[in-house]
Structure formats: C-alpha cells, structure tokens
Amino acid sequence: QRKAYYCAKISTNYALKVQIAHDFHYRIVHVSECFRGSVDDITVLRESGLLEHVNNAVQIIADKGYIGEEYVITPKKKPHGRELIDEDKDLNHDINSTRAAIENINQRLKIYAILGGVYRGTIDGFHKATKIVQVVCILCNLNLIKHSIRR
C-alpha cells in the first residue's frame, strides 16, 4: 500500500499530492482533491477540473511536468544536443520568474505544520486531507492579503 504514495521528489519519499492554482494577484483560487504521491502532476491537473476554466484568455503557467497540455504555458525544453535560441531563453526566464511567486506561495503553505510536516491522519480516504489543505489555503490567502508576495 505504501508504494502508491511513493514520490521521489519528497525527502520522506511518501506523500499526498494536491494541485493549487493562484491568480496574478497571488491569491489561491483553486485547490484540487488530494491524490496519492505516485500520481503524475499532469494527471492531477487533468482530473482536478481546473482545465475546464482555461482558454485563450485564461491560461496556466506551470513547470515542465505539464508539457503537452493545451492552455498550459511551460518552459521550453533544450533540444537534444543543441542549445535553446535566445528567444526561448528569454521566454523561459519570464516563465520561471512568474513561477517563483508560485513557489513562494507553496513555501508559505508549508509554514503551517500540518502541511510542512508528516501527516499522521488515516489514509482511508482523501476527503479529510483535502479539507485540511483547503482550510490552510484559506488561512494562507488571509496572510497573503496582509503580507503580499510582490508589491
């Protein structure tokens, strides 16, 4: 059963995964259900319902784990055996600068011990864990109103 929660990106190697999206005002606007740590990020995105709300006017900026999904802007991968052209390097810089704010919000979420540490609740269902993440995101949004990421 533990294998289903394995996630190589996490130092403890076992995790629940949740997808969080924010707007350009750095407020969390979407929280997905919790998933097992072994589920790919792109699968979480596809099953989260977030893609139903994106179009040409509203797009998602994400990391390279989301390449291939329409309306998701990701950094360009370096071609095998070649360098990126300057235009792609500039685009990657802009995307990564924007994503830095996302990582800052993720770090603020981890300040709350229940998300930044070991979850000791049961893993029978993810409903309770999802509710915990949603409450922490609300608290984080209140904190972001007082202490903005960028001014």
PDB file of C-alpha atoms in Angstrom, residues 2-145:
ATOM      1  CA  ARG A   2       2.889   2.392   0.738  1.00  0.00           C
ATOM      2  CA  LYS A   3       4.135   2.120  -2.851  1.00  0.00           C
ATOM      3  CA  ALA A   4       1.067   4.020  -4.091  1.00  0.00           C
ATOM      4  CA  TYR A   5       2.158   7.042  -2.028  1.00  0.00           C
ATOM      5  CA  TYR A   6       5.795   6.978  -3.168  1.00  0.00           C
ATOM      6  CA  CYS A   7       7.041  10.275  -4.574  1.00  0.00           C
ATOM      7  CA  ALA A   8      10.722  10.660  -5.490  1.00  0.00           C
ATOM      8  CA  LYS A   9      10.543  14.490  -5.229  1.00  0.00           C
ATOM      9  CA  ILE A  10       9.728  14.347  -1.487  1.00  0.00           C
ATOM     10  CA  SER A  11      12.538  13.767   1.036  1.00  0.00           C
ATOM     11  CA  THR A  12      10.453  11.267   3.034  1.00  0.00           C
ATOM     12  CA  ASN A  13       9.540   9.641  -0.315  1.00  0.00           C
ATOM     13  CA  TYR A  14       5.874   9.217   0.649  1.00  0.00           C
ATOM     14  CA  ALA A  15       3.292  11.902   0.077  1.00  0.00           C
ATOM     15  CA  LEU A  16      -0.187  13.004  -0.753  1.00  0.00           C
ATOM     16  CA  LYS A  17      -0.329  15.330  -3.733  1.00  0.00           C
ATOM     17  CA  VAL A  18      -2.604  18.330  -4.214  1.00  0.00           C
ATOM     18  CA  GLN A  19      -2.794  20.854  -7.045  1.00  0.00           C
ATOM     19  CA  ILE A  20      -3.005  24.524  -6.102  1.00  0.00           C
ATOM     20  CA  ALA A  21      -3.508  27.385  -8.567  1.00  0.00           C
ATOM     21  CA  HIS A  22      -3.330  31.108  -7.946  1.00  0.00           C
ATOM     22  CA  ASP A  23      -4.125  34.239  -9.913  1.00  0.00           C
ATOM     23  CA  PHE A  24      -1.869  37.167 -10.799  1.00  0.00           C
ATOM     24  CA  HIS A  25      -2.830  38.853  -7.536  1.00  0.00           C
ATOM     25  CA  TYR A  26      -1.097  35.922  -5.794  1.00  0.00           C
ATOM     26  CA  ARG A  27      -4.283  34.574  -4.227  1.00  0.00           C
ATOM     27  CA  ILE A  28      -5.034  30.864  -4.219  1.00  0.00           C
ATOM     28  CA  VAL A  29      -8.063  30.322  -6.451  1.00  0.00           C
ATOM     29  CA  HIS A  30      -8.143  26.539  -6.892  1.00  0.00           C
ATOM     30  CA  VAL A  31      -7.383  23.540  -4.680  1.00  0.00           C
ATOM     31  CA  SER A  32      -7.742  20.043  -6.103  1.00  0.00           C
ATOM     32  CA  GLU A  33      -8.643  16.887  -4.239  1.00  0.00           C
ATOM     33  CA  CYS A  34      -5.697  15.015  -2.712  1.00  0.00           C
ATOM     34  CA  PHE A  35      -4.056  12.271  -4.767  1.00  0.00           C
ATOM     35  CA  ARG A  36      -1.517   9.578  -3.978  1.00  0.00           C
ATOM     36  CA  GLY A  37       2.084  10.786  -4.280  1.00  0.00           C
ATOM     37  CA  SER A  38       2.778   8.395  -7.149  1.00  0.00           C
ATOM     38  CA  VAL A  39       0.275  10.136  -9.463  1.00  0.00           C
ATOM     39  CA  ASP A  40       1.880  12.325 -12.162  1.00  0.00           C
ATOM     40  CA  ASP A  41       1.346  16.088 -11.897  1.00  0.00           C
ATOM     41  CA  ILE A  42      -0.282  16.234 -15.334  1.00  0.00           C
ATOM     42  CA  THR A  43      -2.792  13.556 -14.266  1.00  0.00           C
ATOM     43  CA  VAL A  44      -3.689  15.580 -11.170  1.00  0.00           C
ATOM     44  CA  LEU A  45      -4.242  18.620 -13.416  1.00  0.00           C
ATOM     45  CA  ARG A  46      -6.446  16.699 -15.837  1.00  0.00           C
ATOM     46  CA  GLU A  47      -8.565  15.193 -13.059  1.00  0.00           C
ATOM     47  CA  SER A  48      -8.758  18.368 -10.945  1.00  0.00           C
ATOM     48  CA  GLY A  49     -11.316  20.169 -13.107  1.00  0.00           C
ATOM     49  CA  LEU A  50      -9.056  23.205 -13.456  1.00  0.00           C
ATOM     50  CA  LEU A  51      -8.707  22.754 -17.224  1.00  0.00           C
ATOM     51  CA  GLU A  52     -12.447  23.415 -17.602  1.00  0.00           C
ATOM     52  CA  HIS A  53     -11.765  27.040 -16.624  1.00  0.00           C
ATOM     53  CA  VAL A  54      -8.911  27.824 -19.008  1.00  0.00           C
ATOM     54  CA  ASN A  55      -8.977  29.149 -22.570  1.00  0.00           C
ATOM     55  CA  ASN A  56      -7.058  31.619 -24.744  1.00  0.00           C
ATOM     56  CA  ALA A  57      -7.746  34.417 -22.236  1.00  0.00           C
ATOM     57  CA  VAL A  58      -7.073  32.400 -19.058  1.00  0.00           C
ATOM     58  CA  GLN A  59      -4.036  30.140 -19.184  1.00  0.00           C
ATOM     59  CA  ILE A  60      -1.891  28.203 -16.731  1.00  0.00           C
ATOM     60  CA  ILE A  61       1.820  28.766 -16.160  1.00  0.00           C
ATOM     61  CA  ALA A  62       3.498  25.571 -14.982  1.00  0.00           C
ATOM     62  CA  ASP A  63       6.759  23.641 -14.888  1.00  0.00           C
ATOM     63  CA  LYS A  64       7.995  21.085 -17.418  1.00  0.00           C
ATOM     64  CA  GLY A  65       5.893  18.343 -15.803  1.00  0.00           C
ATOM     65  CA  TYR A  66       2.883  19.761 -17.653  1.00  0.00           C
ATOM     66  CA  ILE A  67       4.269  19.915 -21.209  1.00  0.00           C
ATOM     67  CA  GLY A  68       1.765  18.981 -23.883  1.00  0.00           C
ATOM     68  CA  GLU A  69      -1.442  20.251 -22.316  1.00  0.00           C
ATOM     69  CA  GLU A  70      -3.317  22.939 -24.236  1.00  0.00           C
ATOM     70  CA  TYR A  71      -3.527  26.336 -22.489  1.00  0.00           C
ATOM     71  CA  VAL A  72      -0.617  25.428 -20.204  1.00  0.00           C
ATOM     72  CA  ILE A  73       2.477  27.585 -20.678  1.00  0.00           C
ATOM     73  CA  THR A  74       5.669  25.730 -19.772  1.00  0.00           C
ATOM     74  CA  PRO A  75       9.363  26.469 -20.188  1.00  0.00           C
ATOM     75  CA  LYS A  76      10.881  25.293 -23.452  1.00  0.00           C
ATOM     76  CA  LYS A  77      12.978  22.149 -23.217  1.00  0.00           C
ATOM     77  CA  LYS A  78      16.519  22.284 -24.528  1.00  0.00           C
ATOM     78  CA  PRO A  79      16.700  20.345 -27.821  1.00  0.00           C
ATOM     79  CA  HIS A  80      18.817  17.197 -27.634  1.00  0.00           C
ATOM     80  CA  GLY A  81      22.407  18.087 -28.466  1.00  0.00           C
ATOM     81  CA  ARG A  82      21.650  21.781 -29.074  1.00  0.00           C
ATOM     82  CA  GLU A  83      21.177  24.992 -27.144  1.00  0.00           C
ATOM     83  CA  LEU A  84      17.988  26.987 -26.820  1.00  0.00           C
ATOM     84  CA  ILE A  85      17.728  30.048 -29.037  1.00  0.00           C
ATOM     85  CA  ASP A  86      17.833  33.418 -27.255  1.00  0.00           C
ATOM     86  CA  GLU A  87      14.093  33.973 -27.737  1.00  0.00           C
ATOM     87  CA  ASP A  88      13.327  30.676 -25.927  1.00  0.00           C
ATOM     88  CA  LYS A  89      15.826  31.521 -23.173  1.00  0.00           C
ATOM     89  CA  ASP A  90      14.055  34.861 -22.634  1.00  0.00           C
ATOM     90  CA  LEU A  91      10.672  33.124 -22.573  1.00  0.00           C
ATOM     91  CA  ASN A  92      11.952  30.584 -20.026  1.00  0.00           C
ATOM     92  CA  HIS A  93      13.302  33.417 -17.878  1.00  0.00           C
ATOM     93  CA  ASP A  94       9.903  35.152 -17.891  1.00  0.00           C
ATOM     94  CA  ILE A  95       8.042  31.925 -17.104  1.00  0.00           C
ATOM     95  CA  ASN A  96      10.453  30.994 -14.316  1.00  0.00           C
ATOM     96  CA  SER A  97      10.265  34.494 -12.818  1.00  0.00           C
ATOM     97  CA  THR A  98       6.489  34.187 -12.674  1.00  0.00           C
ATOM     98  CA  ARG A  99       6.738  30.684 -11.257  1.00  0.00           C
ATOM     99  CA  ALA A 100       8.991  31.970  -8.465  1.00  0.00           C
ATOM    100  CA  ALA A 101       5.913  33.583  -6.899  1.00  0.00           C
ATOM    101  CA  ILE A 102       4.135  30.229  -7.097  1.00  0.00           C
ATOM    102  CA  GLU A 103       6.999  28.591  -5.229  1.00  0.00           C
ATOM    103  CA  ASN A 104       6.879  31.390  -2.636  1.00  0.00           C
ATOM    104  CA  ILE A 105       3.197  30.660  -2.040  1.00  0.00           C
ATOM    105  CA  ASN A 106       3.935  26.930  -1.789  1.00  0.00           C
ATOM    106  CA  GLN A 107       6.579  27.731   0.808  1.00  0.00           C
ATOM    107  CA  ARG A 108       4.109  29.845   2.777  1.00  0.00           C
ATOM    108  CA  LEU A 109       1.713  26.907   2.801  1.00  0.00           C
ATOM    109  CA  LYS A 110       4.429  24.703   4.288  1.00  0.00           C
ATOM    110  CA  ILE A 111       4.812  27.131   7.202  1.00  0.00           C
ATOM    111  CA  TYR A 112       1.626  25.557   8.508  1.00  0.00           C
ATOM    112  CA  ALA A 113       2.975  22.485  10.307  1.00  0.00           C
ATOM    113  CA  ILE A 114       0.173  20.225   9.136  1.00  0.00           C
ATOM    114  CA  LEU A 115       1.286  20.685   5.501  1.00  0.00           C
ATOM    115  CA  GLY A 116       5.003  21.142   6.061  1.00  0.00           C
ATOM    116  CA  GLY A 117       5.453  18.002   8.106  1.00  0.00           C
ATOM    117  CA  VAL A 118       4.308  14.421   8.379  1.00  0.00           C
ATOM    118  CA  TYR A 119       0.562  13.835   8.035  1.00  0.00           C
ATOM    119  CA  ARG A 120      -0.449  11.472  10.829  1.00  0.00           C
ATOM    120  CA  GLY A 121      -4.086  11.048   9.896  1.00  0.00           C
ATOM    121  CA  THR A 122      -5.583   7.962   8.330  1.00  0.00           C
ATOM    122  CA  ILE A 123      -5.309   7.493   4.602  1.00  0.00           C
ATOM    123  CA  ASP A 124      -8.582   5.590   4.195  1.00  0.00           C
ATOM    124  CA  GLY A 125      -9.950   8.407   2.077  1.00  0.00           C
ATOM    125  CA  PHE A 126      -8.611  11.733   0.971  1.00  0.00           C
ATOM    126  CA  HIS A 127     -11.653  13.796   1.945  1.00  0.00           C
ATOM    127  CA  LYS A 128     -10.262  14.822   5.351  1.00  0.00           C
ATOM    128  CA  ALA A 129      -6.802  15.602   3.939  1.00  0.00           C
ATOM    129  CA  THR A 130      -8.375  17.665   1.136  1.00  0.00           C
ATOM    130  CA  LYS A 131     -10.426  19.677   3.656  1.00  0.00           C
ATOM    131  CA  ILE A 132      -7.284  20.327   5.719  1.00  0.00           C
ATOM    132  CA  VAL A 133      -5.463  21.659   2.638  1.00  0.00           C
ATOM    133  CA  GLN A 134      -8.456  23.846   1.722  1.00  0.00           C
ATOM    134  CA  VAL A 135      -8.578  25.378   5.220  1.00  0.00           C
ATOM    135  CA  VAL A 136      -4.825  26.033   5.190  1.00  0.00           C
ATOM    136  CA  CYS A 137      -5.168  27.685   1.750  1.00  0.00           C
ATOM    137  CA  ILE A 138      -7.868  29.989   3.135  1.00  0.00           C
ATOM    138  CA  LEU A 139      -5.590  30.909   6.047  1.00  0.00           C
ATOM    139  CA  CYS A 140      -2.715  31.462   3.622  1.00  0.00           C
ATOM    140  CA  ASN A 141      -4.886  33.743   1.461  1.00  0.00           C
ATOM    141  CA  LEU A 142      -5.718  35.815   4.543  1.00  0.00           C
ATOM    142  CA  ASN A 143      -1.999  36.008   5.311  1.00  0.00           C
ATOM    143  CA  LEU A 144      -1.245  36.995   1.697  1.00  0.00           C
ATOM    144  CA  ILE A 145      -3.691  39.905   1.974  1.00  0.00           C
TER     145      ILE A 145
END
